[in-house]
Amino acid sequence: MMSRPTGDDRSTAKARPSVALIGSFRQHFAEVRRAAEVFAAAGFTVRTPPLVPLRDVDREFVRFETDPHLSLDHHIQDITFDKIFSSDFVYVVNPDGYLGRTTSYELGRILERGMAVYYAEPPKDLPIEIAEGTVLSADDLVACVLGEVLTAPARRPRVAALPTADIVILTIRDRELHVLLIKRGKDPFRGKSALPGGFVRPGESLEDTARRELEEETNLGGSLLMEQLHTFSEPERDPRGRIVTTAFLAIAPDLSDVRGASDAARADWVEVDESMWRDPARLAFDHGDILRRALERARVLLEHTTVAADFCPRRFTISDLRKVYEVIWGVTLNPQNFQRKVREVKGFVIPTHERRDGRQGRPAELFRRGPAEHLDPPMLRPRQRNSP
Amino acid sequence: MMSRPTGDDRSTAKARPSVALIGSFRQHFAEVRRAAEVFAAAGFTVRTPPLVPLRDVDREFVRFETDPHLSLDHHIQDITFDKIFSSDFVYVVNPDGYLGRTTSYELGRILERGMAVYYAEPPKDLPIEIAEGTVLSADDLVACVLGEVLTAPARRPRVAALPTADIVILTIRDRELHVLLIKRGKDPFRGKSALPGGFVRPGESLEDTARRELEEETNLGGSLLMEQLHTFSEPERDPRGRIVTTAFLAIAPDLSDVRGASDAARADWVEVDESMWRDPARLAFDHGDILRRALERARVLLEHTTVAADFCPRRFTISDLRKVYEVIWGVTLNPQNFQRKVREVKGFVIPTHERRDGRQGRPAELFRRGPAEHLDPPMLRPRQRNSP
DNA sequence: AGAATAGTGTCTATGAGACAGTATATG
DNA sequence: CATATACTGTCTCATAGACACTATTCT
């Protein structure tokens, strides 16, 4: 839980400066190439444009001879953006001041990222703030970078993310712990099992999203307990881009039927199994980590709250309740002492004076859950005694 | 912690979706206004454009009658971006397909931010990937957001958010609990006290961001304990737009000096006081809620872990440690029993055989913290005895 | 000496765990 | 009847809390 920091240093060797050039390659290709040669001569890495001839000069979006023929414009543009975003700064070649629509679009993305941008001429007719000292020739810019007196960027780059909510819905079926998983119908991880979840929609909080997904997956989402667990934000956790997920834990009684498919994905109860987090490839994304954390949380919740009763049907016996503790804690408990402890806690279970029979042995009394939420003192989880 | 669903319908509780319209207002003002009226009629908040006449129709960058006369174009544009970025999604009104340069630039910034974007027509001649189901009429878009069934495929809007990390840094000074707060130098909440925090930057996880901020605010960020607490995502929690914050808890020993200002904001230790969360206006944003939750968490951590020692200087007495528990739990503890309990736990405190004197009374032995992280059995917090 | 703080020894009440024993069903 | 499960009563042992008592400093 509480993390102690590691002592890594992040001082790395300095690389050659890299630059990306943008501007209307169609209209000003000669100027662009000339500027690129100035940077290259100074030892800079010129990430884009490639120094090869143009193709399809009559279209708005120009291509180079090295570009693949069949790709869509936006695929080529994606590759260009990779080059631009991995550069140290951007130089806008606009000899007449004007920028085309594609360059305007690129500039929007570049500025939103907070990158350092320099201009050959003050851009005309675009509502952009031009910081002082950012309009200069390629030669001056080289001198400036080598002298390390860069004035841009104006803003620290911020990362935008798509927030999602994933839910670990636990239940007990056939005396074993089960979790609700869906089979993914789309890439990435198509065909893999994953936790149910989804993107936050307009006007929703993460809790709203989680409750909506719960409602979609189980038909009694509105009545289930739910708790926020943890937020997972590793930059590479989702191959689709920056997706930050907040995990929720929900606890369900034994539901025999799960509502039908949503989003062409089937939801199923799957027995919880240690390989789900031991083997990271068992579940999609980092859902193994999420599940492990959910289980740890459930164990603690059982100690301090009355949630165990939420795993049980409306009427349950003390044995049913004990089984919940045994399955989630992975222990066996003394039935006599468990009985005494549970019945002593005020408001945990309420006798109904009905009995359940049909099984072997003395019929057990049925209880329903009481109003108590917290266990004080907590249920003690058997632990290793201190050896004397 | 565990939330039982309340019986309220969330049709009322949910915030109204908000939309920003972009496009060439100069050429297609009538269409823009018509679309805006569709959204407004459905109860959506239309953040931009304002429904007032235009001015300076002959220039590339158009202005509205409500815009201030003397401002520079880019200042007006900044205000527009604030409105766009605080919307849930964007609708591009481009009846003929083409986008102007200003709209292209705006679109670049909007897409780089990961916002959900819809188009009236497929944009022509811009290298943008148009996801399936994002070209549709304003009426269809309204229906899609409201979750109604559509004949045409429509992609449900996903909300993009800026993730931030806020840190509650607790310490004990002069035998009182203190929290590190900054005075905000910018709007919103200029001049108000707030928790230190900041935006996630490229390549960072939330934990990286929190650790960096901690480092910036205290000069020993690298060595402090830190734990993720909770993620706050209410749509209206930040007036600047969709900002989802993850709160962290850090625990510091008594630092006499805090590193100087960063971002023109001074950081100061402030004594923790119940009014900070009782009165929501005391702290900026929802930082009162965050602080309350941090304090609850700190109380639990003291029970089950050895973090209390992290509040103390490198060498400390048992009394120092006891004071930590007393201050954070808000109780008085029996000194004798506390002493026995702490010294019995293996690896909590290690005697140094040095003594501290200079005060009244018998000099106390100095200890340093041991390797143990967890307390098992936990420190018991005095609680109300069951009345018989 | 007296006050103040540190630290030790010891008694007691509580409650968890072990387990014997009783109750009541099925086959 | 045996067997299985449900439930009760009682003993034991660990330990949290109370508190008397000793130790060592300052005023």
PDB file of N, CA and C in Angstrom, chain A residues 1 3-5 60 77 98-99 101 104-105 108-109 112-113 125 127 156 158-161 163 199-200 202-204 206 222 225-228 230-231 233 235 242 301 310 369 373 376 383, chain B residues 1-5 60 74 77 98-99 101 104-105 108-109 112-113 125 127 158-159 161 163 199-204 206 222 225-228 230-231 233 235 242 310 369 373 376 383:
ATOM      1  N   MET A   1       0.851  -1.204   0.000  1.00  0.00           N
ATOM      2  CA  MET A   1       0.000   0.000   0.000  1.00  0.00           C
ATOM      3  C   MET A   1       0.885   1.251   0.000  1.00  0.00           C
ATOM      4  N   SER A   3       3.933   3.307  -0.349  1.00  0.00           N
ATOM      5  CA  SER A   3       5.105   2.991  -1.161  1.00  0.00           C
ATOM      6  C   SER A   3       6.306   3.778  -0.691  1.00  0.00           C
ATOM      7  N   ARG A   4       7.400   3.075  -0.481  1.00  0.00           N
ATOM      8  CA  ARG A   4       8.672   3.760  -0.232  1.00  0.00           C
ATOM      9  C   ARG A   4       9.342   4.015  -1.555  1.00  0.00           C
ATOM     10  N   PRO A   5       9.906   5.197  -1.754  1.00  0.00           N
ATOM     11  CA  PRO A   5      10.490   5.525  -3.056  1.00  0.00           C
ATOM     12  C   PRO A   5      11.776   4.755  -3.306  1.00  0.00           C
ATOM     13  N   GLU A  60      -4.303  19.132 -51.592  1.00  0.00           N
ATOM     14  CA  GLU A  60      -4.031  19.933 -50.387  1.00  0.00           C
ATOM     15  C   GLU A  60      -3.024  19.209 -49.498  1.00  0.00           C
ATOM     16  N   GLN A  77      -0.153  11.011 -41.967  1.00  0.00           N
ATOM     17  CA  GLN A  77      -0.085  12.110 -41.004  1.00  0.00           C
ATOM     18  C   GLN A  77       0.293  11.597 -39.611  1.00  0.00           C
ATOM     19  N   TYR A  98       1.588  33.227 -44.279  1.00  0.00           N
ATOM     20  CA  TYR A  98       0.347  32.456 -44.193  1.00  0.00           C
ATOM     21  C   TYR A  98       0.614  30.974 -43.965  1.00  0.00           C
ATOM     22  N   LEU A  99      -0.327  30.350 -43.276  1.00  0.00           N
ATOM     23  CA  LEU A  99      -0.257  28.912 -43.036  1.00  0.00           C
ATOM     24  C   LEU A  99      -1.458  28.248 -43.689  1.00  0.00           C
ATOM     25  N   ARG A 101      -4.272  25.033 -44.275  1.00  0.00           N
ATOM     26  CA  ARG A 101      -5.163  24.414 -43.292  1.00  0.00           C
ATOM     27  C   ARG A 101      -4.515  23.236 -42.589  1.00  0.00           C
ATOM     28  N   SER A 104      -2.143  24.559 -40.100  1.00  0.00           N
ATOM     29  CA  SER A 104      -2.878  25.119 -38.964  1.00  0.00           C
ATOM     30  C   SER A 104      -3.300  24.008 -38.013  1.00  0.00           C
ATOM     31  N   TYR A 105      -3.777  22.919 -38.601  1.00  0.00           N
ATOM     32  CA  TYR A 105      -4.196  21.767 -37.795  1.00  0.00           C
ATOM     33  C   TYR A 105      -3.013  21.191 -37.022  1.00  0.00           C
ATOM     34  N   GLY A 108      -2.012  23.383 -34.191  1.00  0.00           N
ATOM     35  CA  GLY A 108      -2.916  23.227 -33.055  1.00  0.00           C
ATOM     36  C   GLY A 108      -2.489  22.064 -32.175  1.00  0.00           C
ATOM     37  N   ARG A 109      -2.230  20.920 -32.819  1.00  0.00           N
ATOM     38  CA  ARG A 109      -1.846  19.755 -32.017  1.00  0.00           C
ATOM     39  C   ARG A 109      -0.508  19.976 -31.325  1.00  0.00           C
ATOM     40  N   GLU A 112      -0.907  22.488 -28.443  1.00  0.00           N
ATOM     41  CA  GLU A 112      -1.654  21.903 -27.335  1.00  0.00           C
ATOM     42  C   GLU A 112      -0.768  20.971 -26.524  1.00  0.00           C
ATOM     43  N   ARG A 113       0.220  20.393 -27.205  1.00  0.00           N
ATOM     44  CA  ARG A 113       1.156  19.531 -26.495  1.00  0.00           C
ATOM     45  C   ARG A 113       2.188  20.316 -25.715  1.00  0.00           C
ATOM     46  N   ASP A 125      -3.054  36.042 -39.507  1.00  0.00           N
ATOM     47  CA  ASP A 125      -4.469  35.637 -39.485  1.00  0.00           C
ATOM     48  C   ASP A 125      -4.762  34.340 -38.744  1.00  0.00           C
ATOM     49  N   PRO A 127      -5.225  33.073 -34.674  1.00  0.00           N
ATOM     50  CA  PRO A 127      -5.286  33.657 -33.319  1.00  0.00           C
ATOM     51  C   PRO A 127      -4.326  32.963 -32.363  1.00  0.00           C
ATOM     52  N   ARG A 156       3.821  24.115 -19.839  1.00  0.00           N
ATOM     53  CA  ARG A 156       4.237  22.742 -19.595  1.00  0.00           C
ATOM     54  C   ARG A 156       3.250  21.815 -20.287  1.00  0.00           C
ATOM     55  N   ARG A 158       0.688  19.059 -20.931  1.00  0.00           N
ATOM     56  CA  ARG A 158      -0.231  18.289 -20.091  1.00  0.00           C
ATOM     57  C   ARG A 158      -0.720  17.123 -20.917  1.00  0.00           C
ATOM     58  N   VAL A 159      -1.083  16.089 -20.238  1.00  0.00           N
ATOM     59  CA  VAL A 159      -1.573  14.901 -20.904  1.00  0.00           C
ATOM     60  C   VAL A 159      -3.082  14.843 -20.746  1.00  0.00           C
ATOM     61  N   ALA A 160      -3.774  14.626 -21.855  1.00  0.00           N
ATOM     62  CA  ALA A 160      -5.208  14.376 -21.760  1.00  0.00           C
ATOM     63  C   ALA A 160      -5.425  12.877 -21.750  1.00  0.00           C
ATOM     64  N   ALA A 161      -6.425  12.450 -21.020  1.00  0.00           N
ATOM     65  CA  ALA A 161      -6.676  11.016 -20.908  1.00  0.00           C
ATOM     66  C   ALA A 161      -8.164  10.758 -20.994  1.00  0.00           C
ATOM     67  N   PRO A 163     -10.908   8.872 -19.163  1.00  0.00           N
ATOM     68  CA  PRO A 163     -11.150   8.127 -17.929  1.00  0.00           C
ATOM     69  C   PRO A 163     -12.146   6.992 -18.162  1.00  0.00           C
ATOM     70  N   PHE A 199     -16.168   3.745 -20.741  1.00  0.00           N
ATOM     71  CA  PHE A 199     -15.721   5.128 -20.722  1.00  0.00           C
ATOM     72  C   PHE A 199     -16.715   6.021 -19.989  1.00  0.00           C
ATOM     73  N   VAL A 200     -16.186   7.055 -19.390  1.00  0.00           N
ATOM     74  CA  VAL A 200     -17.026   8.062 -18.749  1.00  0.00           C
ATOM     75  C   VAL A 200     -17.725   8.863 -19.833  1.00  0.00           C
ATOM     76  N   PRO A 202     -20.570  12.082 -21.026  1.00  0.00           N
ATOM     77  CA  PRO A 202     -20.817  13.466 -20.614  1.00  0.00           C
ATOM     78  C   PRO A 202     -21.687  13.548 -19.361  1.00  0.00           C
ATOM     79  N   GLY A 203     -21.272  14.371 -18.454  1.00  0.00           N
ATOM     80  CA  GLY A 203     -22.057  14.615 -17.259  1.00  0.00           C
ATOM     81  C   GLY A 203     -21.885  13.580 -16.174  1.00  0.00           C
ATOM     82  N   GLU A 204     -21.146  12.515 -16.439  1.00  0.00           N
ATOM     83  CA  GLU A 204     -20.995  11.446 -15.449  1.00  0.00           C
ATOM     84  C   GLU A 204     -19.755  11.642 -14.595  1.00  0.00           C
ATOM     85  N   LEU A 206     -17.043   9.213 -12.247  1.00  0.00           N
ATOM     86  CA  LEU A 206     -16.595   7.819 -12.343  1.00  0.00           C
ATOM     87  C   LEU A 206     -17.580   6.891 -11.648  1.00  0.00           C
ATOM     88  N   GLY A 222     -28.496  -1.449  -9.327  1.00  0.00           N
ATOM     89  CA  GLY A 222     -28.903  -0.348  -8.472  1.00  0.00           C
ATOM     90  C   GLY A 222     -28.832  -0.657  -6.996  1.00  0.00           C
ATOM     91  N   LEU A 225     -23.664  -3.107  -3.400  1.00  0.00           N
ATOM     92  CA  LEU A 225     -22.627  -2.313  -2.772  1.00  0.00           C
ATOM     93  C   LEU A 225     -21.499  -2.070  -3.758  1.00  0.00           C
ATOM     94  N   MET A 226     -20.875  -0.913  -3.660  1.00  0.00           N
ATOM     95  CA  MET A 226     -19.795  -0.594  -4.580  1.00  0.00           C
ATOM     96  C   MET A 226     -18.806   0.320  -3.882  1.00  0.00           C
ATOM     97  N   GLU A 227     -17.544   0.125  -4.166  1.00  0.00           N
ATOM     98  CA  GLU A 227     -16.523   0.956  -3.534  1.00  0.00           C
ATOM     99  C   GLU A 227     -15.406   1.240  -4.514  1.00  0.00           C
ATOM    100  N   GLN A 228     -14.922   2.481  -4.498  1.00  0.00           N
ATOM    101  CA  GLN A 228     -13.778   2.806  -5.350  1.00  0.00           C
ATOM    102  C   GLN A 228     -12.527   2.172  -4.768  1.00  0.00           C
ATOM    103  N   HIS A 230      -8.962   1.869  -6.675  1.00  0.00           N
ATOM    104  CA  HIS A 230      -7.636   2.365  -7.022  1.00  0.00           C
ATOM    105  C   HIS A 230      -7.696   2.858  -8.453  1.00  0.00           C
ATOM    106  N   THR A 231      -6.807   3.795  -8.789  1.00  0.00           N
ATOM    107  CA  THR A 231      -6.737   4.311 -10.151  1.00  0.00           C
ATOM    108  C   THR A 231      -5.424   3.882 -10.771  1.00  0.00           C
ATOM    109  N   SER A 233      -2.814   4.186 -13.903  1.00  0.00           N
ATOM    110  CA  SER A 233      -2.494   5.260 -14.849  1.00  0.00           C
ATOM    111  C   SER A 233      -1.170   5.066 -15.557  1.00  0.00           C
ATOM    112  N   PRO A 235       1.407   4.861 -18.265  1.00  0.00           N
ATOM    113  CA  PRO A 235       1.203   5.390 -19.622  1.00  0.00           C
ATOM    114  C   PRO A 235       0.968   4.300 -20.660  1.00  0.00           C
ATOM    115  N   ARG A 242      -3.821   7.009 -24.075  1.00  0.00           N
ATOM    116  CA  ARG A 242      -3.789   7.351 -22.676  1.00  0.00           C
ATOM    117  C   ARG A 242      -5.153   7.123 -22.054  1.00  0.00           C
ATOM    118  N   LEU A 301     -12.295  -5.833   3.886  1.00  0.00           N
ATOM    119  CA  LEU A 301     -13.677  -5.411   4.125  1.00  0.00           C
ATOM    120  C   LEU A 301     -14.415  -6.425   4.996  1.00  0.00           C
ATOM    121  N   ASP A 310     -23.720  -9.412   2.145  1.00  0.00           N
ATOM    122  CA  ASP A 310     -24.129  -9.043   0.791  1.00  0.00           C
ATOM    123  C   ASP A 310     -23.804 -10.118  -0.223  1.00  0.00           C
ATOM    124  N   ARG A 369     -29.958  -9.978   6.939  1.00  0.00           N
ATOM    125  CA  ARG A 369     -28.910  -9.054   7.381  1.00  0.00           C
ATOM    126  C   ARG A 369     -29.517  -7.911   8.192  1.00  0.00           C
ATOM    127  N   GLU A 373     -23.381  -1.732   9.591  1.00  0.00           N
ATOM    128  CA  GLU A 373     -22.481  -1.672   8.438  1.00  0.00           C
ATOM    129  C   GLU A 373     -21.063  -2.045   8.863  1.00  0.00           C
ATOM    130  N   ASP A 376     -17.358  -3.624  14.911  1.00  0.00           N
ATOM    131  CA  ASP A 376     -16.455  -3.047  15.886  1.00  0.00           C
ATOM    132  C   ASP A 376     -16.734  -3.721  17.217  1.00  0.00           C
ATOM    133  N   ARG A 383      -4.373 -15.807  12.091  1.00  0.00           N
ATOM    134  CA  ARG A 383      -3.030 -15.517  11.583  1.00  0.00           C
ATOM    135  C   ARG A 383      -2.026 -16.328  12.387  1.00  0.00           C
TER     136      ARG A 383
ATOM    137  N   MET B   1     -17.022   4.423   3.303  1.00  0.00           N
ATOM    138  CA  MET B   1     -16.198   3.800   2.268  1.00  0.00           C
ATOM    139  C   MET B   1     -17.098   3.066   1.276  1.00  0.00           C
ATOM    140  N   MET B   2     -17.578   1.907   1.691  1.00  0.00           N
ATOM    141  CA  MET B   2     -18.450   1.130   0.814  1.00  0.00           C
ATOM    142  C   MET B   2     -19.755   1.895   0.712  1.00  0.00           C
ATOM    143  N   SER B   3     -20.179   2.177  -0.497  1.00  0.00           N
ATOM    144  CA  SER B   3     -21.362   3.008  -0.642  1.00  0.00           C
ATOM    145  C   SER B   3     -22.566   2.160  -0.959  1.00  0.00           C
ATOM    146  N   ARG B   4     -23.559   2.293  -0.127  1.00  0.00           N
ATOM    147  CA  ARG B   4     -24.841   1.692  -0.436  1.00  0.00           C
ATOM    148  C   ARG B   4     -25.566   2.655  -1.350  1.00  0.00           C
ATOM    149  N   PRO B   5     -26.154   2.138  -2.410  1.00  0.00           N
ATOM    150  CA  PRO B   5     -26.847   3.058  -3.318  1.00  0.00           C
ATOM    151  C   PRO B   5     -28.013   3.702  -2.595  1.00  0.00           C
ATOM    152  N   GLU B  60     -10.667  37.226 -41.227  1.00  0.00           N
ATOM    153  CA  GLU B  60     -10.609  35.767 -41.093  1.00  0.00           C
ATOM    154  C   GLU B  60     -11.095  35.349 -39.699  1.00  0.00           C
ATOM    155  N   HIS B  74      -5.831  36.579 -30.058  1.00  0.00           N
ATOM    156  CA  HIS B  74      -5.508  35.344 -29.342  1.00  0.00           C
ATOM    157  C   HIS B  74      -6.024  35.354 -27.911  1.00  0.00           C
ATOM    158  N   GLN B  77      -9.449  34.182 -28.439  1.00  0.00           N
ATOM    159  CA  GLN B  77      -9.368  32.754 -28.737  1.00  0.00           C
ATOM    160  C   GLN B  77      -9.109  31.940 -27.461  1.00  0.00           C
ATOM    161  N   TYR B  98     -15.832  21.767 -45.924  1.00  0.00           N
ATOM    162  CA  TYR B  98     -14.534  22.407 -45.744  1.00  0.00           C
ATOM    163  C   TYR B  98     -14.427  23.116 -44.393  1.00  0.00           C
ATOM    164  N   LEU B  99     -13.195  23.153 -43.880  1.00  0.00           N
ATOM    165  CA  LEU B  99     -12.920  23.860 -42.633  1.00  0.00           C
ATOM    166  C   LEU B  99     -11.934  24.977 -42.926  1.00  0.00           C
ATOM    167  N   ARG B 101      -8.965  27.907 -41.793  1.00  0.00           N
ATOM    168  CA  ARG B 101      -7.685  27.707 -41.105  1.00  0.00           C
ATOM    169  C   ARG B 101      -7.831  27.800 -39.596  1.00  0.00           C
ATOM    170  N   SER B 104      -9.337  24.655 -38.417  1.00  0.00           N
ATOM    171  CA  SER B 104      -8.352  23.572 -38.491  1.00  0.00           C
ATOM    172  C   SER B 104      -7.424  23.629 -37.285  1.00  0.00           C
ATOM    173  N   TYR B 105      -6.994  24.835 -36.962  1.00  0.00           N
ATOM    174  CA  TYR B 105      -6.118  25.011 -35.795  1.00  0.00           C
ATOM    175  C   TYR B 105      -6.834  24.583 -34.506  1.00  0.00           C
ATOM    176  N   GLY B 108      -7.101  20.895 -34.287  1.00  0.00           N
ATOM    177  CA  GLY B 108      -5.839  20.289 -33.871  1.00  0.00           C
ATOM    178  C   GLY B 108      -5.713  20.267 -32.361  1.00  0.00           C
ATOM    179  N   ARG B 109      -5.985  21.414 -31.746  1.00  0.00           N
ATOM    180  CA  ARG B 109      -5.856  21.471 -30.282  1.00  0.00           C
ATOM    181  C   ARG B 109      -6.890  20.580 -29.611  1.00  0.00           C
ATOM    182  N   GLU B 112      -5.920  16.884 -30.088  1.00  0.00           N
ATOM    183  CA  GLU B 112      -4.747  16.543 -29.291  1.00  0.00           C
ATOM    184  C   GLU B 112      -5.142  16.354 -27.836  1.00  0.00           C
ATOM    185  N   ARG B 113      -6.180  17.025 -27.425  1.00  0.00           N
ATOM    186  CA  ARG B 113      -6.644  16.874 -26.064  1.00  0.00           C
ATOM    187  C   ARG B 113      -7.487  15.626 -25.880  1.00  0.00           C
ATOM    188  N   ASP B 125     -10.310  17.183 -47.145  1.00  0.00           N
ATOM    189  CA  ASP B 125      -8.932  17.648 -47.330  1.00  0.00           C
ATOM    190  C   ASP B 125      -8.183  17.954 -46.048  1.00  0.00           C
ATOM    191  N   PRO B 127      -6.079  15.752 -43.015  1.00  0.00           N
ATOM    192  CA  PRO B 127      -5.641  14.376 -42.753  1.00  0.00           C
ATOM    193  C   PRO B 127      -6.051  13.910 -41.353  1.00  0.00           C
ATOM    194  N   ARG B 158     -17.200  10.007 -25.584  1.00  0.00           N
ATOM    195  CA  ARG B 158     -16.366   9.720 -24.428  1.00  0.00           C
ATOM    196  C   ARG B 158     -15.815  11.044 -23.949  1.00  0.00           C
ATOM    197  N   VAL B 159     -15.760  11.191 -22.669  1.00  0.00           N
ATOM    198  CA  VAL B 159     -15.273  12.440 -22.097  1.00  0.00           C
ATOM    199  C   VAL B 159     -13.768  12.357 -21.949  1.00  0.00           C
ATOM    200  N   ALA B 161     -10.439  13.937 -20.197  1.00  0.00           N
ATOM    201  CA  ALA B 161     -10.180  14.675 -18.969  1.00  0.00           C
ATOM    202  C   ALA B 161      -8.690  14.912 -18.829  1.00  0.00           C
ATOM    203  N   PRO B 163      -5.919  14.532 -16.260  1.00  0.00           N
ATOM    204  CA  PRO B 163      -5.664  13.961 -14.947  1.00  0.00           C
ATOM    205  C   PRO B 163      -4.666  14.806 -14.156  1.00  0.00           C
ATOM    206  N   PHE B 199      -0.671  18.810 -13.041  1.00  0.00           N
ATOM    207  CA  PHE B 199      -1.134  17.990 -14.152  1.00  0.00           C
ATOM    208  C   PHE B 199      -0.140  16.873 -14.462  1.00  0.00           C
ATOM    209  N   VAL B 200      -0.681  15.780 -14.934  1.00  0.00           N
ATOM    210  CA  VAL B 200       0.164  14.677 -15.401  1.00  0.00           C
ATOM    211  C   VAL B 200       0.839  15.109 -16.701  1.00  0.00           C
ATOM    212  N   ARG B 201       2.122  14.867 -16.813  1.00  0.00           N
ATOM    213  CA  ARG B 201       2.861  15.228 -18.018  1.00  0.00           C
ATOM    214  C   ARG B 201       3.134  13.981 -18.851  1.00  0.00           C
ATOM    215  N   PRO B 202       3.527  14.201 -20.105  1.00  0.00           N
ATOM    216  CA  PRO B 202       3.726  13.046 -20.984  1.00  0.00           C
ATOM    217  C   PRO B 202       4.659  12.004 -20.368  1.00  0.00           C
ATOM    218  N   GLY B 203       4.264  10.768 -20.477  1.00  0.00           N
ATOM    219  CA  GLY B 203       5.102   9.684 -19.988  1.00  0.00           C
ATOM    220  C   GLY B 203       4.984   9.405 -18.512  1.00  0.00           C
ATOM    221  N   GLU B 204       4.252  10.247 -17.783  1.00  0.00           N
ATOM    222  CA  GLU B 204       4.144  10.067 -16.340  1.00  0.00           C
ATOM    223  C   GLU B 204       2.914   9.246 -15.968  1.00  0.00           C
ATOM    224  N   LEU B 206       0.260   8.719 -12.606  1.00  0.00           N
ATOM    225  CA  LEU B 206      -0.180   9.602 -11.525  1.00  0.00           C
ATOM    226  C   LEU B 206       0.820   9.575 -10.373  1.00  0.00           C
ATOM    227  N   GLY B 222      11.830  12.701  -2.398  1.00  0.00           N
ATOM    228  CA  GLY B 222      12.266  11.378  -2.812  1.00  0.00           C
ATOM    229  C   GLY B 222      12.215  10.344  -1.720  1.00  0.00           C
ATOM    230  N   LEU B 225       7.115   8.713   2.395  1.00  0.00           N
ATOM    231  CA  LEU B 225       6.094   7.714   2.116  1.00  0.00           C
ATOM    232  C   LEU B 225       4.939   8.372   1.381  1.00  0.00           C
ATOM    233  N   MET B 226       4.330   7.628   0.481  1.00  0.00           N
ATOM    234  CA  MET B 226       3.217   8.178  -0.287  1.00  0.00           C
ATOM    235  C   MET B 226       2.239   7.067  -0.614  1.00  0.00           C
ATOM    236  N   GLU B 227       0.967   7.392  -0.596  1.00  0.00           N
ATOM    237  CA  GLU B 227      -0.041   6.384  -0.899  1.00  0.00           C
ATOM    238  C   GLU B 227      -1.188   7.007  -1.666  1.00  0.00           C
ATOM    239  N   GLN B 228      -1.687   6.273  -2.662  1.00  0.00           N
ATOM    240  CA  GLN B 228      -2.853   6.763  -3.395  1.00  0.00           C
ATOM    241  C   GLN B 228      -4.087   6.637  -2.519  1.00  0.00           C
ATOM    242  N   HIS B 230      -7.700   8.342  -3.346  1.00  0.00           N
ATOM    243  CA  HIS B 230      -9.031   8.325  -3.923  1.00  0.00           C
ATOM    244  C   HIS B 230      -9.009   9.214  -5.164  1.00  0.00           C
ATOM    245  N   THR B 231      -9.902   8.954  -6.082  1.00  0.00           N
ATOM    246  CA  THR B 231      -9.986   9.767  -7.290  1.00  0.00           C
ATOM    247  C   THR B 231     -11.303  10.519  -7.290  1.00  0.00           C
ATOM    248  N   SER B 233     -13.963  12.893  -9.314  1.00  0.00           N
ATOM    249  CA  SER B 233     -14.286  13.050 -10.735  1.00  0.00           C
ATOM    250  C   SER B 233     -15.620  13.726 -10.979  1.00  0.00           C
ATOM    251  N   PRO B 235     -18.246  16.034 -12.328  1.00  0.00           N
ATOM    252  CA  PRO B 235     -18.071  16.841 -13.544  1.00  0.00           C
ATOM    253  C   PRO B 235     -17.824  18.326 -13.259  1.00  0.00           C
ATOM    254  N   ARG B 242     -13.076  19.542 -17.508  1.00  0.00           N
ATOM    255  CA  ARG B 242     -13.086  18.180 -16.985  1.00  0.00           C
ATOM    256  C   ARG B 242     -11.704  17.828 -16.440  1.00  0.00           C
ATOM    257  N   ASP B 310       7.331   7.798  10.695  1.00  0.00           N
ATOM    258  CA  ASP B 310       7.710   8.709   9.619  1.00  0.00           C
ATOM    259  C   ASP B 310       7.360  10.153   9.933  1.00  0.00           C
ATOM    260  N   ARG B 369      13.701   4.303  13.693  1.00  0.00           N
ATOM    261  CA  ARG B 369      12.660   3.401  13.217  1.00  0.00           C
ATOM    262  C   ARG B 369      13.281   2.103  12.710  1.00  0.00           C
ATOM    263  N   GLU B 373       7.142  -2.664   8.601  1.00  0.00           N
ATOM    264  CA  GLU B 373       6.212  -1.767   7.914  1.00  0.00           C
ATOM    265  C   GLU B 373       4.806  -1.935   8.485  1.00  0.00           C
ATOM    266  N   ASP B 376       1.263  -6.108  13.275  1.00  0.00           N
ATOM    267  CA  ASP B 376       0.382  -7.249  13.394  1.00  0.00           C
ATOM    268  C   ASP B 376       0.703  -7.959  14.693  1.00  0.00           C
ATOM    269  N   ARG B 383     -11.753   2.943  21.956  1.00  0.00           N
ATOM    270  CA  ARG B 383     -13.097   3.159  21.422  1.00  0.00           C
ATOM    271  C   ARG B 383     -14.112   3.000  22.554  1.00  0.00           C
TER     272      ARG B 383
END
